[in-house]
Amino acid sequence: MDFPGLELKIRMTLVAGPDWRVFVPVRLYYENTDPYAVQFSFDVTPDDVVRWTFARELLDQGLTAPAGLGDVKITPIGPLQNRCFSIELEPPDGYARLEGPAASVKAWLAKTFEVVPAGRESESVDIDSFLDELLNH
């Protein structure tokens, strides 16, 4: 299946302290060429964009229950009807916590599962091309 990818642009809140919050544009992107992952990026400043790639399954789980170990943790916030979520990013040299609306992310995520259903991700991976590129570079 060939498609250009699925993108979601939302505004989230960067929580930098108890009294310091700033809105940041966030972009989520999904491609069937990397069917297990979602790409997540946000603009700290116009010249400083933070990019992360993590498991689509982690995002799916984190919208309904706390999920993640290590560098990425996702947790639902608030009552079900007004649910938000937080995502904590912990690289070796920093920390960021963002909060945003869960409904739009959940709807976008459902579209990714329509394109590549859960459990069928391996059908979208072209192992021969991957190995050929790996061995010839």
JSON list of C-alpha atoms in Angstrom, two decimals:
[
{"chain": "A", "resi": 1, "resn": "MET", "atom": "CA", "xyz": [0.00, 0.00, 0.00]},
{"chain": "A", "resi": 2, "resn": "ASP", "atom": "CA", "xyz": [1.42, 3.34, -1.02]},
{"chain": "A", "resi": 3, "resn": "PHE", "atom": "CA", "xyz": [0.34, 6.58, 0.65]},
{"chain": "A", "resi": 4, "resn": "PRO", "atom": "CA", "xyz": [2.07, 9.88, 1.38]},
{"chain": "A", "resi": 5, "resn": "GLY", "atom": "CA", "xyz": [1.82, 9.59, 5.15]},
{"chain": "A", "resi": 6, "resn": "LEU", "atom": "CA", "xyz": [-0.53, 10.84, 7.81]},
{"chain": "A", "resi": 7, "resn": "GLU", "atom": "CA", "xyz": [0.18, 14.11, 9.56]},
{"chain": "A", "resi": 8, "resn": "LEU", "atom": "CA", "xyz": [-1.42, 15.81, 12.52]},
{"chain": "A", "resi": 9, "resn": "LYS", "atom": "CA", "xyz": [-0.60, 19.35, 13.59]},
{"chain": "A", "resi": 10, "resn": "ILE", "atom": "CA", "xyz": [-1.75, 20.37, 17.04]},
{"chain": "A", "resi": 11, "resn": "ARG", "atom": "CA", "xyz": [-0.82, 22.84, 19.72]},
{"chain": "A", "resi": 12, "resn": "MET", "atom": "CA", "xyz": [0.49, 21.48, 23.00]},
{"chain": "A", "resi": 13, "resn": "THR", "atom": "CA", "xyz": [1.70, 23.08, 26.18]},
{"chain": "A", "resi": 14, "resn": "LEU", "atom": "CA", "xyz": [5.38, 22.81, 27.07]},
{"chain": "A", "resi": 15, "resn": "VAL", "atom": "CA", "xyz": [5.50, 22.57, 30.87]},
{"chain": "A", "resi": 16, "resn": "ALA", "atom": "CA", "xyz": [8.84, 23.91, 32.04]},
{"chain": "A", "resi": 17, "resn": "GLY", "atom": "CA", "xyz": [7.97, 24.46, 35.69]},
{"chain": "A", "resi": 18, "resn": "PRO", "atom": "CA", "xyz": [5.05, 24.94, 38.06]},
{"chain": "A", "resi": 19, "resn": "ASP", "atom": "CA", "xyz": [4.50, 28.51, 36.87]},
{"chain": "A", "resi": 20, "resn": "TRP", "atom": "CA", "xyz": [5.94, 28.39, 33.38]},
{"chain": "A", "resi": 21, "resn": "ARG", "atom": "CA", "xyz": [3.97, 27.03, 30.42]},
{"chain": "A", "resi": 22, "resn": "VAL", "atom": "CA", "xyz": [4.21, 27.92, 26.76]},
{"chain": "A", "resi": 23, "resn": "PHE", "atom": "CA", "xyz": [2.20, 26.79, 23.74]},
{"chain": "A", "resi": 24, "resn": "VAL", "atom": "CA", "xyz": [4.22, 25.03, 21.04]},
{"chain": "A", "resi": 25, "resn": "PRO", "atom": "CA", "xyz": [3.22, 23.70, 17.63]},
{"chain": "A", "resi": 26, "resn": "VAL", "atom": "CA", "xyz": [3.52, 19.92, 17.47]},
{"chain": "A", "resi": 27, "resn": "ARG", "atom": "CA", "xyz": [3.59, 17.66, 14.44]},
{"chain": "A", "resi": 28, "resn": "LEU", "atom": "CA", "xyz": [2.87, 13.93, 14.49]},
{"chain": "A", "resi": 29, "resn": "TYR", "atom": "CA", "xyz": [3.67, 11.98, 11.36]},
{"chain": "A", "resi": 30, "resn": "TYR", "atom": "CA", "xyz": [3.17, 8.36, 10.32]},
{"chain": "A", "resi": 31, "resn": "GLU", "atom": "CA", "xyz": [4.46, 6.51, 7.24]},
{"chain": "A", "resi": 32, "resn": "ASN", "atom": "CA", "xyz": [3.91, 2.91, 6.28]},
{"chain": "A", "resi": 33, "resn": "THR", "atom": "CA", "xyz": [7.63, 2.67, 5.44]},
{"chain": "A", "resi": 34, "resn": "ASP", "atom": "CA", "xyz": [8.22, 2.67, 9.21]},
{"chain": "A", "resi": 35, "resn": "PRO", "atom": "CA", "xyz": [4.92, 1.10, 10.32]},
{"chain": "A", "resi": 36, "resn": "TYR", "atom": "CA", "xyz": [5.88, 0.48, 13.94]},
{"chain": "A", "resi": 37, "resn": "ALA", "atom": "CA", "xyz": [6.76, 4.12, 14.67]},
{"chain": "A", "resi": 38, "resn": "VAL", "atom": "CA", "xyz": [5.35, 7.61, 14.86]},
{"chain": "A", "resi": 39, "resn": "GLN", "atom": "CA", "xyz": [7.43, 10.73, 14.47]},
{"chain": "A", "resi": 40, "resn": "PHE", "atom": "CA", "xyz": [6.83, 13.55, 16.92]},
{"chain": "A", "resi": 41, "resn": "SER", "atom": "CA", "xyz": [8.36, 17.01, 16.63]},
{"chain": "A", "resi": 42, "resn": "PHE", "atom": "CA", "xyz": [7.87, 20.37, 18.27]},
{"chain": "A", "resi": 43, "resn": "ASP", "atom": "CA", "xyz": [9.36, 23.80, 17.79]},
{"chain": "A", "resi": 44, "resn": "VAL", "atom": "CA", "xyz": [11.16, 25.12, 20.84]},
{"chain": "A", "resi": 45, "resn": "THR", "atom": "CA", "xyz": [12.13, 28.17, 18.76]},
{"chain": "A", "resi": 46, "resn": "PRO", "atom": "CA", "xyz": [11.92, 28.70, 15.00]},
{"chain": "A", "resi": 47, "resn": "ASP", "atom": "CA", "xyz": [15.51, 27.44, 14.71]},
{"chain": "A", "resi": 48, "resn": "ASP", "atom": "CA", "xyz": [15.33, 24.69, 17.35]},
{"chain": "A", "resi": 49, "resn": "VAL", "atom": "CA", "xyz": [13.08, 21.75, 16.46]},
{"chain": "A", "resi": 50, "resn": "VAL", "atom": "CA", "xyz": [13.00, 18.70, 18.72]},
{"chain": "A", "resi": 51, "resn": "ARG", "atom": "CA", "xyz": [12.32, 15.42, 16.90]},
{"chain": "A", "resi": 52, "resn": "TRP", "atom": "CA", "xyz": [11.51, 12.04, 18.41]},
{"chain": "A", "resi": 53, "resn": "THR", "atom": "CA", "xyz": [10.55, 8.70, 16.92]},
{"chain": "A", "resi": 54, "resn": "PHE", "atom": "CA", "xyz": [8.85, 6.16, 19.13]},
{"chain": "A", "resi": 55, "resn": "ALA", "atom": "CA", "xyz": [6.50, 3.18, 18.95]},
{"chain": "A", "resi": 56, "resn": "ARG", "atom": "CA", "xyz": [3.00, 3.76, 17.65]},
{"chain": "A", "resi": 57, "resn": "GLU", "atom": "CA", "xyz": [1.84, 1.18, 20.18]},
{"chain": "A", "resi": 58, "resn": "LEU", "atom": "CA", "xyz": [3.33, 3.28, 23.01]},
{"chain": "A", "resi": 59, "resn": "LEU", "atom": "CA", "xyz": [1.30, 6.31, 21.93]},
{"chain": "A", "resi": 60, "resn": "ASP", "atom": "CA", "xyz": [-1.84, 4.21, 21.63]},
{"chain": "A", "resi": 61, "resn": "GLN", "atom": "CA", "xyz": [-1.40, 2.72, 25.11]},
{"chain": "A", "resi": 62, "resn": "GLY", "atom": "CA", "xyz": [-0.42, 6.05, 26.70]},
{"chain": "A", "resi": 63, "resn": "LEU", "atom": "CA", "xyz": [-3.66, 7.75, 25.69]},
{"chain": "A", "resi": 64, "resn": "THR", "atom": "CA", "xyz": [-5.65, 5.44, 27.99]},
{"chain": "A", "resi": 65, "resn": "ALA", "atom": "CA", "xyz": [-3.15, 4.36, 30.70]},
{"chain": "A", "resi": 66, "resn": "PRO", "atom": "CA", "xyz": [0.37, 5.33, 31.77]},
{"chain": "A", "resi": 67, "resn": "ALA", "atom": "CA", "xyz": [2.87, 3.79, 29.36]},
{"chain": "A", "resi": 68, "resn": "GLY", "atom": "CA", "xyz": [6.56, 3.85, 28.63]},
{"chain": "A", "resi": 69, "resn": "LEU", "atom": "CA", "xyz": [9.91, 3.23, 30.21]},
{"chain": "A", "resi": 70, "resn": "GLY", "atom": "CA", "xyz": [13.11, 5.09, 29.56]},
{"chain": "A", "resi": 71, "resn": "ASP", "atom": "CA", "xyz": [13.20, 8.13, 27.30]},
{"chain": "A", "resi": 72, "resn": "VAL", "atom": "CA", "xyz": [9.47, 8.42, 26.47]},
{"chain": "A", "resi": 73, "resn": "LYS", "atom": "CA", "xyz": [6.56, 8.22, 28.89]},
{"chain": "A", "resi": 74, "resn": "ILE", "atom": "CA", "xyz": [2.95, 8.97, 27.95]},
{"chain": "A", "resi": 75, "resn": "THR", "atom": "CA", "xyz": [0.16, 9.42, 30.49]},
{"chain": "A", "resi": 76, "resn": "PRO", "atom": "CA", "xyz": [-3.54, 10.31, 30.20]},
{"chain": "A", "resi": 77, "resn": "ILE", "atom": "CA", "xyz": [-4.71, 13.35, 32.19]},
{"chain": "A", "resi": 78, "resn": "GLY", "atom": "CA", "xyz": [-8.21, 14.26, 33.36]},
{"chain": "A", "resi": 79, "resn": "PRO", "atom": "CA", "xyz": [-11.68, 12.79, 33.01]},
{"chain": "A", "resi": 80, "resn": "LEU", "atom": "CA", "xyz": [-12.51, 10.68, 29.97]},
{"chain": "A", "resi": 81, "resn": "GLN", "atom": "CA", "xyz": [-14.80, 13.25, 28.33]},
{"chain": "A", "resi": 82, "resn": "ASN", "atom": "CA", "xyz": [-12.15, 16.02, 28.46]},
{"chain": "A", "resi": 83, "resn": "ARG", "atom": "CA", "xyz": [-9.09, 13.79, 28.35]},
{"chain": "A", "resi": 84, "resn": "CYS", "atom": "CA", "xyz": [-5.68, 15.28, 27.73]},
{"chain": "A", "resi": 85, "resn": "PHE", "atom": "CA", "xyz": [-2.35, 13.50, 27.80]},
{"chain": "A", "resi": 86, "resn": "SER", "atom": "CA", "xyz": [1.21, 14.26, 28.74]},
{"chain": "A", "resi": 87, "resn": "ILE", "atom": "CA", "xyz": [4.34, 13.11, 27.04]},
{"chain": "A", "resi": 88, "resn": "GLU", "atom": "CA", "xyz": [7.65, 13.20, 28.89]},
{"chain": "A", "resi": 89, "resn": "LEU", "atom": "CA", "xyz": [10.85, 13.12, 26.87]},
{"chain": "A", "resi": 90, "resn": "GLU", "atom": "CA", "xyz": [14.02, 12.37, 28.81]},
{"chain": "A", "resi": 91, "resn": "PRO", "atom": "CA", "xyz": [17.16, 12.34, 26.69]},
{"chain": "A", "resi": 92, "resn": "PRO", "atom": "CA", "xyz": [20.52, 12.11, 28.46]},
{"chain": "A", "resi": 93, "resn": "ASP", "atom": "CA", "xyz": [20.98, 15.88, 28.25]},
{"chain": "A", "resi": 94, "resn": "GLY", "atom": "CA", "xyz": [17.56, 17.28, 29.16]},
{"chain": "A", "resi": 95, "resn": "TYR", "atom": "CA", "xyz": [13.89, 16.88, 29.93]},
{"chain": "A", "resi": 96, "resn": "ALA", "atom": "CA", "xyz": [10.65, 18.09, 28.36]},
{"chain": "A", "resi": 97, "resn": "ARG", "atom": "CA", "xyz": [7.03, 17.56, 29.32]},
{"chain": "A", "resi": 98, "resn": "LEU", "atom": "CA", "xyz": [4.21, 18.46, 26.98]},
{"chain": "A", "resi": 99, "resn": "GLU", "atom": "CA", "xyz": [0.47, 18.33, 27.53]},
{"chain": "A", "resi": 100, "resn": "GLY", "atom": "CA", "xyz": [-2.20, 18.30, 24.85]},
{"chain": "A", "resi": 101, "resn": "PRO", "atom": "CA", "xyz": [-5.62, 17.15, 23.69]},
{"chain": "A", "resi": 102, "resn": "ALA", "atom": "CA", "xyz": [-6.06, 13.40, 23.50]},
{"chain": "A", "resi": 103, "resn": "ALA", "atom": "CA", "xyz": [-9.16, 13.34, 21.25]},
{"chain": "A", "resi": 104, "resn": "SER", "atom": "CA", "xyz": [-7.45, 14.69, 18.12]},
{"chain": "A", "resi": 105, "resn": "VAL", "atom": "CA", "xyz": [-4.43, 12.42, 18.63]},
{"chain": "A", "resi": 106, "resn": "LYS", "atom": "CA", "xyz": [-6.68, 9.41, 19.20]},
{"chain": "A", "resi": 107, "resn": "ALA", "atom": "CA", "xyz": [-8.62, 10.16, 15.97]},
{"chain": "A", "resi": 108, "resn": "TRP", "atom": "CA", "xyz": [-5.36, 10.56, 14.01]},
{"chain": "A", "resi": 109, "resn": "LEU", "atom": "CA", "xyz": [-3.99, 7.35, 15.51]},
{"chain": "A", "resi": 110, "resn": "ALA", "atom": "CA", "xyz": [-7.15, 5.47, 14.46]},
{"chain": "A", "resi": 111, "resn": "LYS", "atom": "CA", "xyz": [-6.41, 6.51, 10.85]},
{"chain": "A", "resi": 112, "resn": "THR", "atom": "CA", "xyz": [-2.90, 5.04, 11.14]},
{"chain": "A", "resi": 113, "resn": "PHE", "atom": "CA", "xyz": [-4.43, 1.74, 12.24]},
{"chain": "A", "resi": 114, "resn": "GLU", "atom": "CA", "xyz": [-6.79, 1.84, 9.24]},
{"chain": "A", "resi": 115, "resn": "VAL", "atom": "CA", "xyz": [-3.76, 2.17, 6.92]},
{"chain": "A", "resi": 116, "resn": "VAL", "atom": "CA", "xyz": [-1.65, -0.43, 8.74]},
{"chain": "A", "resi": 117, "resn": "PRO", "atom": "CA", "xyz": [-3.64, -2.51, 11.23]},
{"chain": "A", "resi": 118, "resn": "ALA", "atom": "CA", "xyz": [-2.07, -3.51, 14.54]},
{"chain": "A", "resi": 119, "resn": "GLY", "atom": "CA", "xyz": [-0.26, -6.82, 14.21]},
{"chain": "A", "resi": 120, "resn": "ARG", "atom": "CA", "xyz": [0.17, -6.40, 10.45]},
{"chain": "A", "resi": 121, "resn": "GLU", "atom": "CA", "xyz": [3.03, -3.90, 10.49]},
{"chain": "A", "resi": 122, "resn": "SER", "atom": "CA", "xyz": [5.56, -6.45, 9.23]},
{"chain": "A", "resi": 123, "resn": "GLU", "atom": "CA", "xyz": [3.60, -6.72, 5.96]},
{"chain": "A", "resi": 124, "resn": "SER", "atom": "CA", "xyz": [4.55, -3.10, 5.18]},
{"chain": "A", "resi": 125, "resn": "VAL", "atom": "CA", "xyz": [8.26, -3.57, 5.74]},
{"chain": "A", "resi": 126, "resn": "ASP", "atom": "CA", "xyz": [10.31, -4.27, 2.62]},
{"chain": "A", "resi": 127, "resn": "ILE", "atom": "CA", "xyz": [13.03, -6.41, 4.21]},
{"chain": "A", "resi": 128, "resn": "ASP", "atom": "CA", "xyz": [14.83, -7.05, 0.91]},
{"chain": "A", "resi": 129, "resn": "SER", "atom": "CA", "xyz": [15.26, -3.33, 0.17]},
{"chain": "A", "resi": 130, "resn": "PHE", "atom": "CA", "xyz": [16.31, -2.65, 3.74]},
{"chain": "A", "resi": 131, "resn": "LEU", "atom": "CA", "xyz": [18.96, -5.38, 3.68]},
{"chain": "A", "resi": 132, "resn": "ASP", "atom": "CA", "xyz": [20.16, -4.32, 0.24]},
{"chain": "A", "resi": 133, "resn": "GLU", "atom": "CA", "xyz": [20.61, -0.73, 1.41]},
{"chain": "A", "resi": 134, "resn": "LEU", "atom": "CA", "xyz": [22.29, -1.82, 4.63]},
{"chain": "A", "resi": 135, "resn": "LEU", "atom": "CA", "xyz": [24.74, -4.17, 2.91]},
{"chain": "A", "resi": 136, "resn": "ASN", "atom": "CA", "xyz": [25.60, -1.83, 0.05]},
{"chain": "A", "resi": 137, "resn": "HIS", "atom": "CA", "xyz": [26.47, 1.25, 2.14]}
]
